[in-house]
Structure formats: structure tokens, C-alpha cells
Short mmCIF file of C-alpha atoms in Angstrom, two decimals:
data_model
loop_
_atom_site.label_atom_id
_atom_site.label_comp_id
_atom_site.label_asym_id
_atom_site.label_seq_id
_atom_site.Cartn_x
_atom_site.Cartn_y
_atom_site.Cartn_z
CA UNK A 1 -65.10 -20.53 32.14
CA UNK A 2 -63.93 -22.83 29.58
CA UNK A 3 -62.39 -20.58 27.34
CA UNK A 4 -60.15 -19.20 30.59
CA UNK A 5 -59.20 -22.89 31.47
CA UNK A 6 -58.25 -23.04 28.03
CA UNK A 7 -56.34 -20.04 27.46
CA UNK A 8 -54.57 -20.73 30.90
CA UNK A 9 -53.69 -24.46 29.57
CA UNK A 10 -51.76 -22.96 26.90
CA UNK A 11 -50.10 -20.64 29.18
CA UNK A 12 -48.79 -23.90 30.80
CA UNK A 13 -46.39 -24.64 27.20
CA UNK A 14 -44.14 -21.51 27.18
CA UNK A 15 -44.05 -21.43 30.95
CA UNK A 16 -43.04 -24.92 31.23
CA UNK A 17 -40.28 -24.63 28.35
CA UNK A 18 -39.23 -21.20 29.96
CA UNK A 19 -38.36 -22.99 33.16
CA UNK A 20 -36.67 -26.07 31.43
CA UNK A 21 -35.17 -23.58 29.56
CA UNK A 22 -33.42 -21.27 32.24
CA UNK A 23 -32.14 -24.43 34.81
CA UNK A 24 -30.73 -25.86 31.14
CA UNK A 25 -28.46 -22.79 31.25
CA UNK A 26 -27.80 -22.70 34.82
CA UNK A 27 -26.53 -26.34 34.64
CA UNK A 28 -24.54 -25.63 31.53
CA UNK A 29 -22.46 -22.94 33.63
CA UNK A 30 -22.24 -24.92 36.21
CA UNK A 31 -18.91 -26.66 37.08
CA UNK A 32 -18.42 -30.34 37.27
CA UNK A 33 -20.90 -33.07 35.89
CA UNK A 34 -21.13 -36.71 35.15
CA UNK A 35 -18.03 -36.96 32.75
CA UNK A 36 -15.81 -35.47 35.38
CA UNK A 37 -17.27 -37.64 38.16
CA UNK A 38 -16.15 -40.83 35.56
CA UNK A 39 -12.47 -39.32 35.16
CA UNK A 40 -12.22 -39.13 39.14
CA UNK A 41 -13.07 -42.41 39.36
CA UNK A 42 -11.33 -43.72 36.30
CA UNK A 43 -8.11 -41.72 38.29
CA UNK A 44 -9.24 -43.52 41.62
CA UNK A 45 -9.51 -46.65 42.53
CA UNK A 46 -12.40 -47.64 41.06
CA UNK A 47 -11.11 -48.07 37.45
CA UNK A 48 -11.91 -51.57 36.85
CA UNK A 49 -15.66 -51.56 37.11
CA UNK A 50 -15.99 -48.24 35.70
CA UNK A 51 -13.81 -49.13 32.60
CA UNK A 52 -16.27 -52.34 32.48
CA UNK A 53 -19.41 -50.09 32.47
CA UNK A 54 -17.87 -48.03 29.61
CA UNK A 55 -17.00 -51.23 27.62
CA UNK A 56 -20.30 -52.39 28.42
CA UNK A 57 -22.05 -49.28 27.47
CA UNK A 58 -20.26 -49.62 23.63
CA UNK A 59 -21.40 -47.80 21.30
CA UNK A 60 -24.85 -47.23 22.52
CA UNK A 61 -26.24 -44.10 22.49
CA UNK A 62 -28.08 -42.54 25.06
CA UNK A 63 -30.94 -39.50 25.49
CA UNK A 64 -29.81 -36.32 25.76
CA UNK A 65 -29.78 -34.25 29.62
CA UNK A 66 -28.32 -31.32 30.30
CA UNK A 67 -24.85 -30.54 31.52
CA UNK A 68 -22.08 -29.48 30.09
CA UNK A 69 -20.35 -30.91 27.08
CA UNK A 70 -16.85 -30.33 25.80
CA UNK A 71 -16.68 -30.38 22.00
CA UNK A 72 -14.00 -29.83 19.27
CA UNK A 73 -10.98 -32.28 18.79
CA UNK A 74 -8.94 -34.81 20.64
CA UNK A 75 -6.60 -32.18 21.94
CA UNK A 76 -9.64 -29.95 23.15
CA UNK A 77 -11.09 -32.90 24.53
CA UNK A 78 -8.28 -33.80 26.39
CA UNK A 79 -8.45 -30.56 28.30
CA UNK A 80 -11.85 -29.69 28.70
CA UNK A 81 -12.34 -31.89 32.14
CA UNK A 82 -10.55 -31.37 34.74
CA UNK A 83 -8.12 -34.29 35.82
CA UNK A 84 -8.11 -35.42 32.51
CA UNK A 85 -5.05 -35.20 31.56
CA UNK A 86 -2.86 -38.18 30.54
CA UNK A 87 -6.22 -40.10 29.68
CA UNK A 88 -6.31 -41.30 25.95
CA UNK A 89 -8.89 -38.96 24.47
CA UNK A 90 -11.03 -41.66 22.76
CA UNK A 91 -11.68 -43.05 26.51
CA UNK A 92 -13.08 -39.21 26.67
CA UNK A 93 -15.16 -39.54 24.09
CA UNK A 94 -16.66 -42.65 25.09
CA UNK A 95 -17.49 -41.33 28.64
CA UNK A 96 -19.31 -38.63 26.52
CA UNK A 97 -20.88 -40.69 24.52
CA UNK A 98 -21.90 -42.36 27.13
CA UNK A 99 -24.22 -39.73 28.97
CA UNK A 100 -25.10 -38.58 25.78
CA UNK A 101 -22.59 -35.34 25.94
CA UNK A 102 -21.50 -36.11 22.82
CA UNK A 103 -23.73 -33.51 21.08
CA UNK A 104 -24.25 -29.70 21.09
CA UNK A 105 -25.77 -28.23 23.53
CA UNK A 106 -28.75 -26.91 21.58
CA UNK A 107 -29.43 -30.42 19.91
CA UNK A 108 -29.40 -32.16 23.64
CA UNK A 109 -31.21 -29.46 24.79
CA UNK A 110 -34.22 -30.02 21.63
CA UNK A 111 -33.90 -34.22 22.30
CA UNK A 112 -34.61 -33.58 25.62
CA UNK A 113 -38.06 -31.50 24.86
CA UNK A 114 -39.12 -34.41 22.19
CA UNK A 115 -38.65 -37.12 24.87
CA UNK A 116 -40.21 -35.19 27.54
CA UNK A 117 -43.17 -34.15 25.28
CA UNK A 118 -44.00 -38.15 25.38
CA UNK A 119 -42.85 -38.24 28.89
CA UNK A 120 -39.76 -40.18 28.21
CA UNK A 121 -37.35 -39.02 31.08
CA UNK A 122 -34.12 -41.65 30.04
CA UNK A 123 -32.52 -43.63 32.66
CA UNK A 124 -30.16 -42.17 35.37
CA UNK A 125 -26.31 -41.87 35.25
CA UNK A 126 -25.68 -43.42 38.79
CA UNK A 127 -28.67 -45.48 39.39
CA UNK A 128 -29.81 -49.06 37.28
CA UNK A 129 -33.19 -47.39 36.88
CA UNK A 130 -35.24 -45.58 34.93
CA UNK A 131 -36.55 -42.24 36.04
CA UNK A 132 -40.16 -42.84 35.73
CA UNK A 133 -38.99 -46.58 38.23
CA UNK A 134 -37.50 -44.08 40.26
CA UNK A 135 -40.20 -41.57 40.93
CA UNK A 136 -42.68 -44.37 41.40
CA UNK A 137 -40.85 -46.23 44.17
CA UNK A 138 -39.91 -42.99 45.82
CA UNK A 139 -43.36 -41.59 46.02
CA UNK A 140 -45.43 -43.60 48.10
CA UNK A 141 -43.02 -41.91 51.12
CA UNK A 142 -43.50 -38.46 50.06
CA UNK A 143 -47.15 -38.50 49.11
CA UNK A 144 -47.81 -40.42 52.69
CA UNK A 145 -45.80 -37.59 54.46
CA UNK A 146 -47.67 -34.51 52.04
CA UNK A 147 -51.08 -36.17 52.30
CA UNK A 148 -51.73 -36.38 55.50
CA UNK A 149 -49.53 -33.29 56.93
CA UNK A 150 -51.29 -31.41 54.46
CA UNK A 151 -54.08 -32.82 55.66
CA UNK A 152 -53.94 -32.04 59.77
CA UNK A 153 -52.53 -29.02 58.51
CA UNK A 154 -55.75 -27.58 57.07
CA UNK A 155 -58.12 -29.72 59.72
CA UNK A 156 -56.28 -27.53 62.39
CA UNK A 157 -55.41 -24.62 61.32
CA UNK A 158 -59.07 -22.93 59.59
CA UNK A 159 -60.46 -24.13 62.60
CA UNK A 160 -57.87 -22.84 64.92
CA UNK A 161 -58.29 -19.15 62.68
CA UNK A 162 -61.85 -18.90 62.78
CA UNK A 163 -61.90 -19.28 66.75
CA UNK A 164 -58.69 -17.39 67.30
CA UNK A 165 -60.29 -14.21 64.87
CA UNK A 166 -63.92 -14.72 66.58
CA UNK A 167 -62.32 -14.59 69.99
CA UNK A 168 -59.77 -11.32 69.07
CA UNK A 169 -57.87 -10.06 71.91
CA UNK A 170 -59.35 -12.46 74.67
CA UNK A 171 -57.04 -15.35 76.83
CA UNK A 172 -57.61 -18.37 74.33
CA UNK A 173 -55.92 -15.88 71.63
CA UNK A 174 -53.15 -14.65 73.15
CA UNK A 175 -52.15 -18.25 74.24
CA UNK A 176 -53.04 -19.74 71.32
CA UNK A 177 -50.66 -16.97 69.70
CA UNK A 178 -47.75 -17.50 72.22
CA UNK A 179 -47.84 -21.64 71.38
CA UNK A 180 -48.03 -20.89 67.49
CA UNK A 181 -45.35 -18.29 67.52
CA UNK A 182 -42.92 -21.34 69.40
CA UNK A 183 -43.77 -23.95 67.11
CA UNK A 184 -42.80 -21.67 63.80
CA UNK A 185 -39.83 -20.52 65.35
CA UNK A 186 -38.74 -24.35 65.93
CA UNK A 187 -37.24 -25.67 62.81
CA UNK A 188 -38.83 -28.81 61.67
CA UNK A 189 -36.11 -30.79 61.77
CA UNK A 190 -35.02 -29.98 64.84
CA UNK A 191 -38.44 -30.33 66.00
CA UNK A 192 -38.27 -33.87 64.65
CA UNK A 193 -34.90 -34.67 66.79
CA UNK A 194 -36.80 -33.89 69.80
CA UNK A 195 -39.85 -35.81 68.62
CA UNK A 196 -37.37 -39.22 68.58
CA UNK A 197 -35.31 -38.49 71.69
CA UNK A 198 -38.86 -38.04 73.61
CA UNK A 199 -40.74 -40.55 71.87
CA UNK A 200 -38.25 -43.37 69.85
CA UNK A 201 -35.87 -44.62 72.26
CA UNK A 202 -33.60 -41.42 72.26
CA UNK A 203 -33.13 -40.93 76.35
CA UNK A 204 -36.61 -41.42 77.63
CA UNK A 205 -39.99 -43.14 75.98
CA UNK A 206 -39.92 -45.94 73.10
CA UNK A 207 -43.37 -45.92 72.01
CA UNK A 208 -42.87 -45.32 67.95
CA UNK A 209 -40.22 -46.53 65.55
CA UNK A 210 -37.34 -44.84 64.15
CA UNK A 211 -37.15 -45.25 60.56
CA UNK A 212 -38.66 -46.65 57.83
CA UNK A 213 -42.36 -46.16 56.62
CA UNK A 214 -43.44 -50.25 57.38
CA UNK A 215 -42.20 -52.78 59.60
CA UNK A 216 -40.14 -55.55 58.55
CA UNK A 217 -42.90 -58.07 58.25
CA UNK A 218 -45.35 -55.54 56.94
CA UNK A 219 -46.41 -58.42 54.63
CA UNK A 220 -47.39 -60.70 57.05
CA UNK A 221 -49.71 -58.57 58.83
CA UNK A 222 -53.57 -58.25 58.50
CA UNK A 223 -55.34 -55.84 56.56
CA UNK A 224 -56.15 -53.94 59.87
CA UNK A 225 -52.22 -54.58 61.32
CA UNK A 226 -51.16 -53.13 57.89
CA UNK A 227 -53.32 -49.51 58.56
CA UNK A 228 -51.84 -49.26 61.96
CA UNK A 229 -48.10 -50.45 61.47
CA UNK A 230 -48.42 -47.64 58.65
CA UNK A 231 -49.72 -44.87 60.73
CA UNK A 232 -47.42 -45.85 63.74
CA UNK A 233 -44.51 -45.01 61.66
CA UNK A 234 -46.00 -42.15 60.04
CA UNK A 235 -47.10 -40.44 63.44
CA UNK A 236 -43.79 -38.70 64.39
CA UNK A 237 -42.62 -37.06 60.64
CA UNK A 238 -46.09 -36.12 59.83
CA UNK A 239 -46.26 -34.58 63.66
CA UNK A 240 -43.10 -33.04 62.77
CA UNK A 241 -44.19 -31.33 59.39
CA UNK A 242 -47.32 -30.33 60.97
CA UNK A 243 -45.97 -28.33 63.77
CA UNK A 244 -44.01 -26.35 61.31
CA UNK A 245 -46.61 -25.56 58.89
CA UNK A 246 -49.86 -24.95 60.51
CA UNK A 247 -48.19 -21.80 62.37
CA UNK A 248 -48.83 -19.61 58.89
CA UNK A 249 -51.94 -20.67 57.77
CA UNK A 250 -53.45 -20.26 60.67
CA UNK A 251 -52.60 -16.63 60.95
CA UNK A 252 -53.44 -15.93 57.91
CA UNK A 253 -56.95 -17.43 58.82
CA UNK A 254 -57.23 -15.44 61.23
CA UNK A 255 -56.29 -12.25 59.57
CA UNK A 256 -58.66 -13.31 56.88
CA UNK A 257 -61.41 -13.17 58.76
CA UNK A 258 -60.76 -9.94 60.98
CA UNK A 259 -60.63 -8.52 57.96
CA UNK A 260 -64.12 -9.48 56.75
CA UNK A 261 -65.64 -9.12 60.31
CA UNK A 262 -64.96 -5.52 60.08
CA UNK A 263 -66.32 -5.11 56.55
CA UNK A 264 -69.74 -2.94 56.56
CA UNK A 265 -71.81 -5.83 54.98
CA UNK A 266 -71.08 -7.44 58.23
CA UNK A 267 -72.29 -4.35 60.30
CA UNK A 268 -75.29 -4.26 58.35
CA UNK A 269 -75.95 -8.05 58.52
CA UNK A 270 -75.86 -7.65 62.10
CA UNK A 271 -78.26 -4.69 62.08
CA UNK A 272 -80.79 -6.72 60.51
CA UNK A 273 -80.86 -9.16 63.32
CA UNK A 274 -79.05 -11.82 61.49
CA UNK A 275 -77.45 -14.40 63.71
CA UNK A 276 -73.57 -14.71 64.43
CA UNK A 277 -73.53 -17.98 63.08
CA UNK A 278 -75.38 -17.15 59.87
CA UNK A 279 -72.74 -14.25 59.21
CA UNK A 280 -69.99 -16.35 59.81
CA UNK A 281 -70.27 -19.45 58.29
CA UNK A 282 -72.88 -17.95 55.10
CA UNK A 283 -71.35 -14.69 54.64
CA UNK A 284 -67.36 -14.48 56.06
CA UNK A 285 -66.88 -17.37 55.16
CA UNK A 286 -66.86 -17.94 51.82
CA UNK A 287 -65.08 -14.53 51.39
CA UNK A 288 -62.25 -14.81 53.55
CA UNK A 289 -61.62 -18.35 52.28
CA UNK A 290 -60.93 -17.09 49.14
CA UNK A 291 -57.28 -16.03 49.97
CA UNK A 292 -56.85 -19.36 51.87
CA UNK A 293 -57.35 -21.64 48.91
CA UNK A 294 -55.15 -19.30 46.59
CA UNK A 295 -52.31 -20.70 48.95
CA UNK A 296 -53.31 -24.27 48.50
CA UNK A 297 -51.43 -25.45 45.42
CA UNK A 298 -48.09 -23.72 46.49
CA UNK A 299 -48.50 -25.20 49.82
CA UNK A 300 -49.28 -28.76 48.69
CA UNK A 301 -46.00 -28.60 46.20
CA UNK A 302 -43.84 -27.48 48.58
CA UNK A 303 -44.93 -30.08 51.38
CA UNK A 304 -44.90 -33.20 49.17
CA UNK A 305 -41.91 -32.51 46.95
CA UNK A 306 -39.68 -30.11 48.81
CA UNK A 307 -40.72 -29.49 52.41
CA UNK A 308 -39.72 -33.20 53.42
CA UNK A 309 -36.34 -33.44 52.43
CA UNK A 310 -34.91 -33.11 56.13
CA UNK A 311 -37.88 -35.04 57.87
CA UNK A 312 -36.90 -37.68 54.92
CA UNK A 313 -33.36 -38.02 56.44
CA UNK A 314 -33.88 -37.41 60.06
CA UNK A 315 -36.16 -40.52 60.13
CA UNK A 316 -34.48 -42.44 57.02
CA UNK A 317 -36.90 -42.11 54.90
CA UNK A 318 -36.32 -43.17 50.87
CA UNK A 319 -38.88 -40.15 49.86
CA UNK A 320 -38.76 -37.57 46.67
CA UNK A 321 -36.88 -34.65 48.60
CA UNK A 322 -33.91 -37.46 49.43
CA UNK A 323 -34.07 -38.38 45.65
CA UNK A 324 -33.88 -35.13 44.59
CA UNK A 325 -31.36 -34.17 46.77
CA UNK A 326 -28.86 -36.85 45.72
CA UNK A 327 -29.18 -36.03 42.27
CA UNK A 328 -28.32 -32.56 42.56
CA UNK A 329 -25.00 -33.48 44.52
CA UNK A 330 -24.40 -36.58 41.96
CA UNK A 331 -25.19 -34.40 38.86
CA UNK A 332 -27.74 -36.88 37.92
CA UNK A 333 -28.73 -34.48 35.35
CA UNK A 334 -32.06 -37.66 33.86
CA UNK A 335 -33.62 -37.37 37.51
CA UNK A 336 -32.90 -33.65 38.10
CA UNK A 337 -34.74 -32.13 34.66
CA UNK A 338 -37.45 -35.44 34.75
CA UNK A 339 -38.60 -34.05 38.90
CA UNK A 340 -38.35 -30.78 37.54
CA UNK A 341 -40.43 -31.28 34.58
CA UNK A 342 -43.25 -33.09 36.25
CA UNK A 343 -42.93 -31.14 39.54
CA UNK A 344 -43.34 -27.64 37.43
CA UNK A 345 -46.24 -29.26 35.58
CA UNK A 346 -48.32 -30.36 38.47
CA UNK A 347 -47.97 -26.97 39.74
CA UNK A 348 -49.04 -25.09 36.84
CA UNK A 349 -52.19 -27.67 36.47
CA UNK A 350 -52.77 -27.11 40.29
CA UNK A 351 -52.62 -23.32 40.13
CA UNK A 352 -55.67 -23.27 37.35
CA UNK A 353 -57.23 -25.79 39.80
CA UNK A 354 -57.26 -23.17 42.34
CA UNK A 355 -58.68 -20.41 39.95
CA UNK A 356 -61.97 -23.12 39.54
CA UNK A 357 -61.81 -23.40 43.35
CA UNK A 358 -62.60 -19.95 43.60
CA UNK A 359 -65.46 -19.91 41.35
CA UNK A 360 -66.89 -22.96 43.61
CA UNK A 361 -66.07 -21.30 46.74
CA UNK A 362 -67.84 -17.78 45.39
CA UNK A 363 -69.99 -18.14 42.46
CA UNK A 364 -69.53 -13.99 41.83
CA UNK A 365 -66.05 -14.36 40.38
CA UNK A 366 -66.08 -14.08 36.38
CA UNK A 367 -63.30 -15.68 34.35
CA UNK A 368 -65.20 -15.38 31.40
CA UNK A 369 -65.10 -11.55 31.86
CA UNK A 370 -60.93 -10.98 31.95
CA UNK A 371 -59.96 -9.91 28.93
#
């Protein structure tokens, strides 16, 4: 078992670099970036403070990101951006120097690696933060929403399967069905738009908030105030991520366990007068839960750090998917490659997680014996 978790860690280093790797490339093809984002608003109207930040930055050098660089001379660097032209090519150079474009691609490329290796992520382009400040302010929303959908979305959903697979073909299945099928085919965040016109003072009831994840005077409330101003805000996204997700799971539940229940251990468990509980919950059980927990890790990724993004905005939430979002359109290449890094790396460590789940969840499974 150790020797697997082992072998399995080290899988995590060229997996990890192979994904760096690849969005590296992608971002080096693709067009626009910082630098040009500077000309347009050195071109604009904004020209003062951003001539100020350049002055300010001097000759300071910053850690490398990806994105794409222009090299060669002053002529070549006069061209390489679009809407650069007329600008004096040492104010080009500067900008680059500036976001640290100022080196090959390869050697940004490598700096990055070192500094991530020590978890150094740099400072983004368009915010007066750190990424590491960044992340850590941001996640308390998108850990609140992921938690606790996550959460419901397991507490109903197994349940919801093993009744729904127990009770095949009957009334409470094929109306159980009929809801489920509705709430997947609802988009969450459409799903959430309904949830505030109903519910937060859209046309008809005002009972919970409309954005934020506290109150206003959060601070001045008792411990006990605190738990329930919290929750009160977090009842309609959560409701909202639930609805969507639980649809899936519990299908596959369900399927799970029809598919054990028709096994011939079952037959014969039931031939030797063993109870329908006992079968169940001792023997189907643990078998059919096996493909349920293999989902876990991908579902708990997806929920905290990508499945939120539109809940995040719908009810103004400052969350992870928003962050992540707004770096991609800013080209905020520091807090794009630090998410992805740490993102990618939770899920590779989650993934073996699973693999030990199994083991727990049915002691017959060998990793010692894969070769």
C-alpha cells in the first residue's frame, strides 16, 4: 500500500509539469497579453497613471509568467504589439520588463517552475496583491459554497439512490425520476434567478438576502447571530448548486446498486435466508459504493473551484471561479498559472486519496499487487 502511494506521488511531478507545460504553450499562441493591455492604455486615456506605475516600477525586475514576449531589437520591438507604433521603443521595453517579458520564453518558463517548486506564485499584473493574498481572501466564498453543496449533495443523493434502486419501477421512482430529470435539465444559474425573484425581493417573497456571504455588521453579532447570518446568505447559492448536481449522482446510485442487486451473490444471500437489510447495507453496499467514491475527487474540484463561477456572479459573490474568471479575460497570467498549479495539485493528491478510499470501503482491493 505504501509503495503504490508512493509510486503514485511521483506520478504527481511529470503530470503536474506536463499540464503547466501544455497551458504555457497555449498562452504563448495566444493573442494579446499584459504588454498590449499597457500600450492600449498608454494610447488611451489613462496615460498618466500608467506612465507613473512604469516609472515607479524602475528597474525592478519581476518573476517570470507566461505569455508572450517579443524579443530582438528596438525596431522588432516596436512592431511586435499591436498599437505600438509611434511609441519610443525603450517605453516597450520597460513595459516588458515590467511583467517580466523581458526574457525568453524557455528561461520564464524554467523561473516559473523554481518559484512554484517553493510555492512562490509572484504578484498579479492588475491587482496590488500577491497571489497567495489573493487566493486566501477569495476562498472562504468558494470553500463555503463547495463544502456544504458538496455536502447536501451526497446527504441526498446515496440516500435518494438506494431507495429509488430498492423501490425499481414502483410510483416513488418514477416521480422521483420525473423531479430529478427537471432539476438537471434547469441550468443552475438560471435556477438561481428564479431562486431570488421567488425568494429575495425579485416580484414576490423577501425572506433571504441578495448578495454577499455576511451582513454588514457581521462583526457585531453574537457567536450564535454570526452561524445564522452566515447560513441565511448561504441558503439560496448552495440551494442553487445543489439542485444541479445531485440529479447525476443520484442516478448513478441507483444504477449502482441495480446492478449489484442482480448479481448472483445476492440471489444466493437471499437463498440462505439472509435478511434484506443485511444484503443491502453489509453486502451491496460496500460494492456498489465503490464507483460512487471514484467520482468524489472530480466532483469536489469541479464544485469548489469551477462549478461556482455563475452562482458567484448571480449573487455577487467575490469567490475563486470570479477570480479566475477575471484573470483569464485580464491576462493576469501570476493568478492564472498560480490557480492552475495548486488547483491541478489538489486534484492529483485527491485522486490517490480516492484509491485509499477504496481500500477502506472494500478491504479485497490490492494495490500492492499492480505491477
Amino acid at each position: 500500500m505504501l509503495a503504490y502511494i508512493a509510486r503514485r506521488l511521483l506520478l504527481v511531478i511529470p503530470t503536474l509539469l506536463g499540464i503547466l507545460l501544455v497551458n504555457f504553450l497555449i498562452v504563448q499562441a495566444a493573442p494579446g497579453g499584459p504588454v498590449e493591455r499597457m500600450i492600449a492604455q498608454i494610447q488611451g486615456q489613462d496615460q498618466g497613471g500608467v506612465m507613473s506605475r512604469i516609472g515607479a516600477a524602475g528597474g525592478g525586475d519581476t518573476a517570470s509568467t507566461g505569455g508572450p514576449s517579443a524579443g530582438g531589437g528596438e525596431s522588432s520591438q516596436q512592431s511586435a504589439y499591436r498599437g505600438a507604433q509611434g511609441l519610443d521603443p525603450a517605453l516597450i521595453a520597460d513595459i516588458e520588463k515590467l511583467y517580466g517579458f523581458d526574457k525568453p520564453a524557455h528561461e520564464r518558463f524554467l523561473q516559473m517552475l523554481g518559484n512554484y517548486l517553493v510555492f512562490d506564485f509572484g504578484e498579479s499584473f492588475f491587482r496590488d496583491a500577491t497571489v497567495i493574498d489573493l487566493l486566501l481572501e477569495k476562498m472562504p466564498v468558494s470553500i463555503s459554497l463547495g463544502l456544504w453543496s458538496t455536502l447536501l449533495i451526497y446527504l441526498i443523493s446515496i440516500p435518494l439512490g438506494v431507495a429509488k434502486a430498492v423501490r425499481h419501477g414502483s410510483r416513488f421512482d418514477v416521480w422521483t425520476s420525473s423531479a430529478i430529470i427537471i432539476g438537471y435539465a434547469i441550468p443552475g444559474f438560471l435556477f438561481a434567478i428564479l431562486l431570488i425573484v421567488l425568494f429575495a425581493g425579485g416580484n414576490y417573497l423577501q425572506w433571504f438576502p441578495l448578495r454577499g456571504l455576511t451582513s454588514p455588521e457581521f462583526d457585531q453579532l453574537t457567536f450564535g447571530q454570526q452561524v445564522l447570518d452566515y447560513f441565511w446568505h448561504l441558503a439560496l447559492p448552495v440551494t442553487a448548486l445543489t439542485i444541479g448536481g445531485f440529479a447525476t449522482l443520484t442516478m448513478l446510485t441507483k444504477n449502482s446498486f441495480l446492478d449489484e442487486i442482480n448479481k448472483q451473490y445476492v440471489v444466493t444471500a437471499r437463498a440462505k435466508g439472509v435478511s434484506e437489510r443485511n444484503i443491502l447495507y453489509r453486502h451491496i453496499f460496500r460494492n456498489a459504493m465503490l464507483l460512487i467514491i471514484s467520482g468524489f475527487p472530480a466532483a469536489l474540484i469541479g464544485i469548489f473551484f469551477t462549478g461556482s463561477f455563475l452562482i458567484e456572479v448571480v449573487f455577487s459573490l467575490d469567490g475563486l471561479g470570479l477570480l479566475g474568471f477575471e484573470a483569464t479575460i485580464n491576462r493576469d497570467y501570476p493568478v492564472m498559472f498560480g490557480t492552475l498549479y495548486l488547483f491541478t495539485l489538489v486534484g492529483l493528491i485527491l485522486k490517490i486519496v480516492s484509491d485509499v478510499t477504496y481500500m477502506l470501503v472494500d478491504p479485497r482491493i490490492d494495490f500492492e499487487g499492480r505491477s
